[in-house]
Amino acid sequence: MKKSMKKLLSLVMAVALAASLTACGSGKTSETTAGEKAASGESSEAAKASGEGSFKIGGIGPITGSTAIYGQAVMRGAELAIDEINANGGINGTQIEYSFQDDENDTEKAVNAYNTLKDWGMQMLVGTVTSAPCIAVGAESSNDNIFQLTPSGSAVDCAKFDNQFRVCFSDPNQGAASAQYIGENKLATKVAIIYDSSDVYSSGIHDKFLSEAANQGIEIVSDEAFTADNNTNFSVQLQKAQDSGAELVFLPIYYSQAALILAQAKQMGYAPQFFGCDGLDGLLTVENFDTSLAENVMLLTPFAADAKDELTQKFVTTFKGKYGEIPNQFAADGYDAVYAIKAAAEKAAITADMDASAICDALKTSMTEVSVNGLTGENMKWSKDGEPDKAPKAVKIVNGVYTAM
């Protein structure tokens, strides 16, 4: 009987010990599994949404294709700003992670890039770079309530929704500001226009320039269009401008077509003043282009690399040291966009554990409450409709470089 009792007691103790060891083992195993998942990069959906200790900023733009100069510049400008911010403690002590996706200036690829960034856990978007993809992505970001700040998407609908803001001027604002600058500085009274009627950027600037010209005492003596299907031979448009006696030709177009126009005007012996907008930024980098043809070309752009202020000089020096080239306006736009987000994020006191929608709601308000001294404007402010408030600037190409005016 005693032997049986001892056996029973031993059995009970063994079971209890086993249960105790199993309980400790379960805790240990659970902790190890979590650590292994973290080490392997696995995360829950909640972790993806929050960023787990860092803010996740995405970027979208063309880094390959015919408009790659714009996307590469924005990507690098934003990257430089993020490097600086992280080196100085981040946003309220929180570091920034950055991922930039190529959209090749294609709307479908831009939406795919946006979805890739969403899967990555993006909480804020600096993009997209060009207008049509920006509009396409805007419909998605609005539906998801993710904050979107485009550095350079200038079409009106790039700020269509309440989650969308922009650093650059809108197309209509560029058109009006160009007419005002030409009129106020008495650059010309007879003006010809050559624009791309198939492009939303070009058409938007053209239409507002046309309406504002009358207020500035400017006579539009020739107004000629081309399309994406016919954008290499501009002899007809230039001949009409010349025959009309135009003193200035306004080019609200991209630099690749502008390079052809300048070369063809030279061949004709036609030498008016040429004036464009930010789309001409990149003219000096066109392959096999004789940059002397761009001498004295003027463009309305908020950034000049030769400006003497401390912020610009530091930016140019750092950018050139890191990327081996002089930054253009799009690089400056990308840089300012990140610092605008930093200012708004700190104003709203957002934290990395907030999901993207909560961050968006906070930034919608704080973006209208901050003022940013940036490369593209002093005391930049934003209205609730996403538009920036800053003074327009113009530059002239002199001796192969952009010179502030």
GROMACS .gro file of C-alpha atoms in nm:
model
  405
    1MET     CA    1   0.000   0.000   0.000
    2LYS     CA    2   0.286   0.234   0.094
    3LYS     CA    3   0.465   0.144  -0.227
    4SER     CA    4   0.153   0.224  -0.428
    5MET     CA    5   0.111   0.555  -0.247
    6LYS     CA    6   0.475   0.646  -0.314
    7LYS     CA    7   0.436   0.560  -0.680
    8LEU     CA    8   0.123   0.775  -0.701
    9LEU     CA    9   0.292   1.066  -0.524
   10SER     CA   10   0.593   1.038  -0.754
   11LEU     CA   11   0.365   1.036  -1.056
   12VAL     CA   12   0.178   1.350  -0.940
   13MET     CA   13   0.506   1.534  -0.878
   14ALA     CA   14   0.641   1.437  -1.218
   15VAL     CA   15   0.328   1.561  -1.390
   16ALA     CA   16   0.344   1.888  -1.197
   17LEU     CA   17   0.712   1.934  -1.282
   18ALA     CA   18   0.645   1.861  -1.647
   19ALA     CA   19   0.361   2.112  -1.651
   20SER     CA   20   0.585   2.374  -1.494
   21LEU     CA   21   0.862   2.313  -1.746
   22THR     CA   22   0.613   2.320  -2.033
   23ALA     CA   23   0.475   2.656  -1.917
   24CYS     CA   24   0.825   2.810  -1.898
   25GLY     CA   25   0.910   2.654  -2.230
   26SER     CA   26   0.599   2.806  -2.394
   27GLY     CA   27   0.695   3.156  -2.282
   28LYS     CA   28   1.051   3.109  -2.401
   29THR     CA   29   0.942   2.966  -2.735
   30SER     CA   30   0.694   3.250  -2.795
   31GLU     CA   31   0.957   3.515  -2.721
   32THR     CA   32   1.214   3.351  -2.949
   33THR     CA   33   0.963   3.324  -3.232
   34ALA     CA   34   0.882   3.695  -3.210
   35GLY     CA   35   1.252   3.777  -3.218
   36GLU     CA   36   1.312   3.551  -3.514
   37LYS     CA   37   1.026   3.713  -3.705
   38ALA     CA   38   1.165   4.057  -3.638
   39ALA     CA   39   1.513   3.948  -3.748
   40SER     CA   40   1.379   3.794  -4.066
   41GLY     CA   41   1.181   4.106  -4.158
   42GLU     CA   42   0.838   3.952  -4.096
   43SER     CA   43   0.580   4.182  -3.943
   44SER     CA   44   0.209   4.198  -3.874
   45GLU     CA   45  -0.027   4.419  -4.072
   46ALA     CA   46  -0.051   4.647  -3.769
   47ALA     CA   47   0.327   4.683  -3.762
   48LYS     CA   48   0.333   4.764  -4.133
   49ALA     CA   49   0.076   5.038  -4.081
   50SER     CA   50   0.255   5.197  -3.785
   51GLY     CA   51   0.615   5.186  -3.903
   52GLU     CA   52   0.727   5.036  -3.567
   53GLY     CA   53   0.952   5.310  -3.437
   54SER     CA   54   1.026   5.498  -3.760
   55PHE     CA   55   0.827   5.713  -3.999
   56LYS     CA   56   0.795   5.559  -4.344
   57ILE     CA   57   0.795   5.812  -4.625
   58GLY     CA   58   0.743   5.691  -4.980
   59GLY     CA   59   0.829   5.858  -5.309
   60ILE     CA   60   0.709   5.803  -5.666
   61GLY     CA   61   0.841   5.945  -5.992
   62PRO     CA   62   1.023   5.867  -6.317
   63ILE     CA   63   1.381   5.757  -6.263
   64THR     CA   64   1.395   5.589  -6.605
   65GLY     CA   65   1.253   5.706  -6.936
   66SER     CA   66   1.233   6.043  -7.109
   67THR     CA   67   1.144   6.241  -6.796
   68ALA     CA   68   1.391   6.067  -6.564
   69ILE     CA   69   1.577   6.392  -6.497
   70TYR     CA   70   1.278   6.513  -6.294
   71GLY     CA   71   1.228   6.197  -6.090
   72GLN     CA   72   1.595   6.145  -6.017
   73ALA     CA   73   1.628   6.504  -5.899
   74VAL     CA   74   1.328   6.484  -5.665
   75MET     CA   75   1.441   6.146  -5.530
   76ARG     CA   76   1.788   6.277  -5.453
   77GLY     CA   77   1.671   6.607  -5.307
   78ALA     CA   78   1.432   6.424  -5.074
   79GLU     CA   79   1.697   6.171  -4.983
   80LEU     CA   80   1.940   6.448  -4.892
   81ALA     CA   81   1.683   6.613  -4.666
   82ILE     CA   82   1.605   6.282  -4.495
   83ASP     CA   83   1.976   6.213  -4.438
   84GLU     CA   84   2.011   6.554  -4.274
   85ILE     CA   85   1.701   6.516  -4.060
   86ASN     CA   86   1.800   6.168  -3.942
   87ALA     CA   87   2.152   6.290  -3.860
   88ASN     CA   88   2.000   6.565  -3.647
   89GLY     CA   89   1.770   6.336  -3.449
   90GLY     CA   90   1.483   6.275  -3.689
   91ILE     CA   91   1.128   6.404  -3.647
   92ASN     CA   92   1.084   6.462  -3.273
   93GLY     CA   93   1.347   6.196  -3.210
   94THR     CA   94   1.207   5.946  -3.459
   95GLN     CA   95   1.407   5.838  -3.764
   96ILE     CA   96   1.272   5.833  -4.120
   97GLU     CA   97   1.275   5.539  -4.359
   98TYR     CA   98   1.255   5.626  -4.729
   99SER     CA   99   1.155   5.421  -5.033
  100PHE     CA  100   1.130   5.566  -5.384
  101GLN     CA  101   0.953   5.379  -5.667
  102ASP     CA  102   0.993   5.435  -6.043
  103ASP     CA  103   0.675   5.509  -6.241
  104GLU     CA  104   0.838   5.601  -6.575
  105ASN     CA  105   0.587   5.889  -6.597
  106ASP     CA  106   0.313   5.631  -6.658
  107THR     CA  107  -0.019   5.643  -6.471
  108GLU     CA  108  -0.067   5.266  -6.442
  109LYS     CA  109   0.288   5.213  -6.321
  110ALA     CA  110   0.243   5.498  -6.074
  111VAL     CA  111  -0.058   5.327  -5.918
  112ASN     CA  112   0.136   5.000  -5.902
  113ALA     CA  113   0.422   5.185  -5.732
  114TYR     CA  114   0.176   5.334  -5.483
  115ASN     CA  115   0.042   4.988  -5.397
  116THR     CA  116   0.398   4.861  -5.350
  117LEU     CA  117   0.463   5.142  -5.104
  118LYS     CA  118   0.138   5.072  -4.922
  119ASP     CA  119   0.245   4.711  -4.875
  120TRP     CA  120   0.578   4.839  -4.743
  121GLY     CA  121   0.391   5.039  -4.478
  122MET     CA  122   0.410   5.391  -4.619
  123GLN     CA  123   0.265   5.653  -4.385
  124MET     CA  124   0.327   5.967  -4.598
  125LEU     CA  125   0.396   6.018  -4.968
  126VAL     CA  126   0.632   6.268  -5.131
  127GLY     CA  127   0.501   6.244  -5.484
  128THR     CA  128   0.430   6.189  -5.743
  129VAL     CA  129   0.675   6.393  -5.949
  130THR     CA  130   0.480   6.447  -6.274
  131SER     CA  131   0.121   6.557  -6.311
  132ALA     CA  132  -0.069   6.273  -6.481
  133PRO     CA  133   0.066   6.002  -6.246
  134CYS     CA  134   0.006   6.237  -5.953
  135ILE     CA  135  -0.360   6.269  -6.046
  136ALA     CA  136  -0.397   5.892  -6.082
  137VAL     CA  137  -0.230   5.823  -5.747
  138GLY     CA  138  -0.430   6.101  -5.583
  139ALA     CA  139  -0.752   5.911  -5.636
  140GLU     CA  140  -0.598   5.614  -5.452
  141SER     CA  141  -0.439   5.812  -5.169
  142SER     CA  142  -0.762   6.002  -5.110
  143ASN     CA  143  -0.957   5.679  -5.085
  144ASP     CA  144  -0.698   5.542  -4.839
  145ASN     CA  145  -0.664   5.877  -4.656
  146ILE     CA  146  -0.283   5.881  -4.690
  147PHE     CA  147  -0.110   6.220  -4.682
  148GLN     CA  148   0.033   6.320  -5.022
  149LEU     CA  149   0.267   6.613  -5.085
  150THR     CA  150   0.381   6.646  -5.446
  151PRO     CA  151   0.704   6.840  -5.499
  152SER     CA  152   0.634   6.916  -5.864
  153GLY     CA  153   0.294   6.792  -5.980
  154SER     CA  154   0.159   7.120  -6.113
  155ALA     CA  155  -0.173   7.027  -6.279
  156VAL     CA  156  -0.477   7.166  -6.098
  157ASP     CA  157  -0.606   6.819  -6.009
  158CYS     CA  158  -0.278   6.727  -5.834
  159ALA     CA  159  -0.429   6.900  -5.530
  160LYS     CA  160  -0.787   6.794  -5.591
  161PHE     CA  161  -0.847   6.616  -5.261
  162ASP     CA  162  -0.808   6.737  -4.904
  163ASN     CA  163  -0.517   6.497  -4.838
  164GLN     CA  164  -0.311   6.649  -5.123
  165PHE     CA  165  -0.070   6.943  -5.103
  166ARG     CA  166   0.203   7.068  -5.335
  167VAL     CA  167   0.536   7.254  -5.312
  168CYS     CA  168   0.542   7.395  -5.667
  169PHE     CA  169   0.301   7.644  -5.819
  170SER     CA  170   0.002   7.505  -6.007
  171ASP     CA  171  -0.003   7.535  -6.386
  172PRO     CA  172  -0.248   7.828  -6.384
  173ASN     CA  173  -0.040   8.008  -6.124
  174GLN     CA  174   0.273   7.959  -6.336
  175GLY     CA  175   0.090   8.098  -6.638
  176ALA     CA  176  -0.037   8.404  -6.455
  177ALA     CA  177   0.298   8.467  -6.283
  178SER     CA  178   0.483   8.441  -6.615
  179ALA     CA  179   0.258   8.700  -6.779
  180GLN     CA  180   0.293   8.927  -6.475
  181TYR     CA  181   0.671   8.895  -6.473
  182ILE     CA  182   0.700   8.973  -6.844
  183GLY     CA  183   0.461   9.266  -6.814
  184GLU     CA  184   0.595   9.417  -6.492
  185ASN     CA  185   0.956   9.394  -6.612
  186LYS     CA  186   0.861   9.522  -6.959
  187LEU     CA  187   1.038   9.235  -7.133
  188ALA     CA  188   0.810   9.252  -7.438
  189THR     CA  189   0.475   9.379  -7.560
  190LYS     CA  190   0.441   9.144  -7.858
  191VAL     CA  191   0.454   8.780  -7.754
  192ALA     CA  192   0.421   8.451  -7.942
  193ILE     CA  193   0.331   8.122  -7.771
  194ILE     CA  194   0.433   7.769  -7.870
  195TYR     CA  195   0.276   7.501  -7.654
  196ASP     CA  196   0.178   7.133  -7.640
  197SER     CA  197  -0.201   7.111  -7.664
  198SER     CA  198  -0.192   6.738  -7.586
  199ASP     CA  199  -0.023   6.792  -7.248
  200VAL     CA  200  -0.214   6.898  -6.935
  201TYR     CA  201   0.089   7.083  -6.794
  202SER     CA  202   0.151   7.288  -7.107
  203SER     CA  203  -0.215   7.359  -7.177
  204GLY     CA  204  -0.285   7.466  -6.820
  205ILE     CA  205  -0.003   7.722  -6.821
  206HIS     CA  206  -0.094   7.840  -7.172
  207ASP     CA  207  -0.458   7.910  -7.091
  208LYS     CA  208  -0.388   8.118  -6.781
  209PHE     CA  209  -0.102   8.305  -6.950
  210LEU     CA  210  -0.339   8.394  -7.232
  211SER     CA  211  -0.601   8.539  -6.998
  212GLU     CA  212  -0.351   8.730  -6.783
  213ALA     CA  213  -0.157   8.874  -7.080
  214ALA     CA  214  -0.433   9.126  -7.152
  215ASN     CA  215  -0.405   9.262  -6.798
  216GLN     CA  216  -0.031   9.319  -6.850
  217GLY     CA  217  -0.051   9.509  -7.178
  218ILE     CA  218   0.083   9.209  -7.370
  219GLU     CA  219  -0.036   9.145  -7.726
  220ILE     CA  220  -0.040   8.778  -7.826
  221VAL     CA  221   0.063   8.802  -8.191
  222SER     CA  222   0.097   8.426  -8.255
  223ASP     CA  223  -0.046   8.130  -8.064
  224GLU     CA  224   0.060   7.795  -8.211
  225ALA     CA  225   0.027   7.441  -8.075
  226PHE     CA  226   0.188   7.104  -8.133
  227THR     CA  227   0.103   6.759  -7.998
  228ALA     CA  228   0.288   6.456  -7.868
  229ASP     CA  229   0.251   6.301  -8.214
  230ASN     CA  230   0.413   6.598  -8.386
  231ASN     CA  231   0.681   6.737  -8.157
  232THR     CA  232   1.006   6.740  -8.352
  233ASN     CA  233   0.960   6.993  -8.633
  234PHE     CA  234   0.865   7.343  -8.518
  235SER     CA  235   0.941   7.534  -8.838
  236VAL     CA  236   0.579   7.635  -8.895
  237GLN     CA  237   0.528   7.765  -8.540
  238LEU     CA  238   0.857   7.953  -8.544
  239GLN     CA  239   0.790   8.106  -8.886
  240LYS     CA  240   0.454   8.239  -8.768
  241ALA     CA  241   0.615   8.383  -8.458
  242GLN     CA  242   0.882   8.552  -8.668
  243ASP     CA  243   0.634   8.686  -8.925
  244SER     CA  244   0.416   8.828  -8.648
  245GLY     CA  245   0.701   9.041  -8.515
  246ALA     CA  246   0.708   8.869  -8.177
  247GLU     CA  247   0.979   9.008  -7.948
  248LEU     CA  248   0.945   8.719  -7.705
  249VAL     CA  249   0.841   8.356  -7.750
  250PHE     CA  250   0.675   8.198  -7.448
  251LEU     CA  251   0.745   7.823  -7.415
  252PRO     CA  252   0.529   7.655  -7.148
  253ILE     CA  253   0.675   7.317  -7.246
  254TYR     CA  254   0.939   7.064  -7.143
  255TYR     CA  255   1.310   7.105  -7.205
  256SER     CA  256   1.342   6.832  -7.469
  257GLN     CA  257   1.111   7.014  -7.713
  258ALA     CA  258   1.258   7.351  -7.614
  259ALA     CA  259   1.605   7.231  -7.717
  260LEU     CA  260   1.474   7.151  -8.065
  261ILE     CA  261   1.297   7.487  -8.091
  262LEU     CA  262   1.611   7.679  -7.997
  263ALA     CA  263   1.819   7.488  -8.252
  264GLN     CA  264   1.563   7.538  -8.528
  265ALA     CA  265   1.523   7.908  -8.447
  266LYS     CA  266   1.899   7.946  -8.483
  267GLN     CA  267   1.890   7.781  -8.824
  268MET     CA  268   1.619   8.028  -8.930
  269GLY     CA  269   1.815   8.327  -8.804
  270TYR     CA  270   1.534   8.408  -8.560
  271ALA     CA  271   1.659   8.536  -8.225
  272PRO     CA  272   1.377   8.658  -7.999
  273GLN     CA  273   1.382   8.640  -7.620
  274PHE     CA  274   1.269   8.293  -7.507
  275PHE     CA  275   1.084   8.257  -7.177
  276GLY     CA  276   0.958   7.935  -7.016
  277CYS     CA  277   0.849   7.780  -6.688
  278ASP     CA  278   0.988   7.505  -6.467
  279GLY     CA  279   0.954   7.247  -6.745
  280LEU     CA  280   1.257   7.406  -6.911
  281ASP     CA  281   1.472   7.317  -6.611
  282GLY     CA  282   1.696   7.045  -6.755
  283LEU     CA  283   1.760   7.221  -7.085
  284LEU     CA  284   2.135   7.236  -7.023
  285THR     CA  285   2.155   6.859  -6.974
  286VAL     CA  286   2.005   6.754  -7.309
  287GLU     CA  287   2.240   6.514  -7.484
  288ASN     CA  288   2.428   6.665  -7.779
  289PHE     CA  289   2.260   7.004  -7.723
  290ASP     CA  290   2.470   7.312  -7.794
  291THR     CA  291   2.421   7.495  -7.464
  292SER     CA  292   2.524   7.825  -7.622
  293LEU     CA  293   2.181   7.822  -7.789
  294ALA     CA  294   2.025   7.857  -7.444
  295GLU     CA  295   2.214   8.178  -7.363
  296ASN     CA  296   1.977   8.437  -7.211
  297VAL     CA  297   1.680   8.199  -7.205
  298MET     CA  298   1.464   8.292  -6.908
  299LEU     CA  299   1.243   8.066  -6.701
  300LEU     CA  300   1.010   8.111  -6.410
  301THR     CA  301   1.147   7.877  -6.148
  302PRO     CA  302   1.178   7.912  -5.771
  303PHE     CA  303   1.538   7.791  -5.744
  304ALA     CA  304   1.874   7.908  -5.875
  305ALA     CA  305   2.184   7.709  -5.785
  306ASP     CA  306   2.401   8.019  -5.794
  307ALA     CA  307   2.197   8.206  -5.531
  308LYS     CA  308   2.419   8.338  -5.253
  309ASP     CA  309   2.208   8.259  -4.949
  310GLU     CA  310   2.356   8.014  -4.700
  311LEU     CA  311   2.086   7.748  -4.737
  312THR     CA  312   2.122   7.727  -5.115
  313GLN     CA  313   2.500   7.719  -5.109
  314LYS     CA  314   2.504   7.443  -4.847
  315PHE     CA  315   2.249   7.242  -5.044
  316VAL     CA  316   2.436   7.279  -5.374
  317THR     CA  317   2.770   7.185  -5.217
  318THR     CA  318   2.630   6.878  -5.038
  319PHE     CA  319   2.426   6.766  -5.340
  320LYS     CA  320   2.719   6.802  -5.577
  321GLY     CA  321   2.948   6.618  -5.337
  322LYS     CA  322   2.707   6.326  -5.303
  323TYR     CA  323   2.568   6.296  -5.657
  324GLY     CA  324   2.834   6.465  -5.871
  325GLU     CA  325   2.601   6.720  -6.030
  326ILE     CA  326   2.449   7.061  -5.969
  327PRO     CA  327   2.090   7.031  -5.840
  328ASN     CA  328   1.799   7.171  -6.037
  329GLN     CA  329   1.466   7.308  -5.920
  330PHE     CA  330   1.312   6.961  -5.891
  331ALA     CA  331   1.582   6.854  -5.646
  332ALA     CA  332   1.507   7.166  -5.444
  333ASP     CA  333   1.134   7.087  -5.456
  334GLY     CA  334   1.199   6.737  -5.321
  335TYR     CA  335   1.421   6.874  -5.045
  336ASP     CA  336   1.163   7.134  -4.941
  337ALA     CA  337   0.884   6.876  -4.948
  338VAL     CA  338   1.054   6.663  -4.683
  339TYR     CA  339   1.123   6.961  -4.460
  340ALA     CA  340   0.760   7.072  -4.498
  341ILE     CA  341   0.650   6.729  -4.379
  342LYS     CA  342   0.891   6.753  -4.087
  343ALA     CA  343   0.751   7.091  -3.984
  344ALA     CA  344   0.391   6.973  -4.013
  345ALA     CA  345   0.465   6.643  -3.836
  346GLU     CA  346   0.628   6.822  -3.543
  347LYS     CA  347   0.347   7.077  -3.527
  348ALA     CA  348   0.091   6.796  -3.510
  349ALA     CA  349   0.307   6.589  -3.270
  350ILE     CA  350   0.244   6.272  -3.469
  351THR     CA  351   0.415   5.951  -3.364
  352ALA     CA  352   0.538   5.651  -3.561
  353ASP     CA  353   0.288   5.417  -3.398
  354MET     CA  354  -0.003   5.607  -3.556
  355ASP     CA  355  -0.151   5.455  -3.869
  356ALA     CA  356  -0.134   5.637  -4.201
  357SER     CA  357  -0.493   5.761  -4.186
  358ALA     CA  358  -0.453   5.915  -3.841
  359ILE     CA  359  -0.131   6.082  -3.954
  360CYS     CA  360  -0.308   6.216  -4.261
  361ASP     CA  361  -0.588   6.368  -4.054
  362ALA     CA  362  -0.332   6.541  -3.832
  363LEU     CA  363  -0.123   6.674  -4.121
  364LYS     CA  364  -0.423   6.812  -4.310
  365THR     CA  365  -0.456   7.068  -4.031
  366SER     CA  366  -0.093   7.125  -3.936
  367MET     CA  367   0.017   7.191  -4.296
  368THR     CA  368  -0.197   7.506  -4.289
  369GLU     CA  369  -0.034   7.618  -3.963
  370VAL     CA  370   0.338   7.599  -4.047
  371SER     CA  371   0.579   7.833  -4.223
  372VAL     CA  372   0.889   7.692  -4.392
  373ASN     CA  373   1.201   7.874  -4.506
  374GLY     CA  374   1.309   7.658  -4.796
  375LEU     CA  375   1.516   7.654  -5.110
  376THR     CA  376   1.216   7.741  -5.326
  377GLY     CA  377   1.071   8.015  -5.110
  378GLU     CA  378   1.091   8.200  -4.781
  379ASN     CA  379   0.808   8.174  -4.530
  380MET     CA  380   0.623   7.922  -4.744
  381LYS     CA  381   0.271   7.858  -4.622
  382TRP     CA  382  -0.012   7.637  -4.745
  383SER     CA  383  -0.384   7.689  -4.775
  384LYS     CA  384  -0.648   7.425  -4.707
  385ASP     CA  385  -0.676   7.361  -5.081
  386GLY     CA  386  -0.314   7.243  -5.081
  387GLU     CA  387  -0.165   7.540  -5.265
  388PRO     CA  388   0.162   7.706  -5.159
  389ASP     CA  389   0.191   8.076  -5.086
  390LYS     CA  390   0.535   8.205  -5.191
  391ALA     CA  391   0.682   8.466  -5.422
  392PRO     CA  392   0.762   8.359  -5.780
  393LYS     CA  393   1.120   8.393  -5.905
  394ALA     CA  394   1.285   8.390  -6.246
  395VAL     CA  395   1.631   8.287  -6.365
  396LYS     CA  396   1.830   8.351  -6.680
  397ILE     CA  397   2.083   8.116  -6.837
  398VAL     CA  398   2.414   8.303  -6.855
  399ASN     CA  399   2.741   8.139  -6.958
  400GLY     CA  400   2.582   7.796  -6.930
  401VAL     CA  401   2.445   7.830  -6.575
  402TYR     CA  402   2.117   7.939  -6.419
  403THR     CA  403   2.153   8.290  -6.277
  404ALA     CA  404   1.904   8.437  -6.030
  405MET     CA  405   1.727   8.754  -6.142
   0.00000   0.00000   0.00000
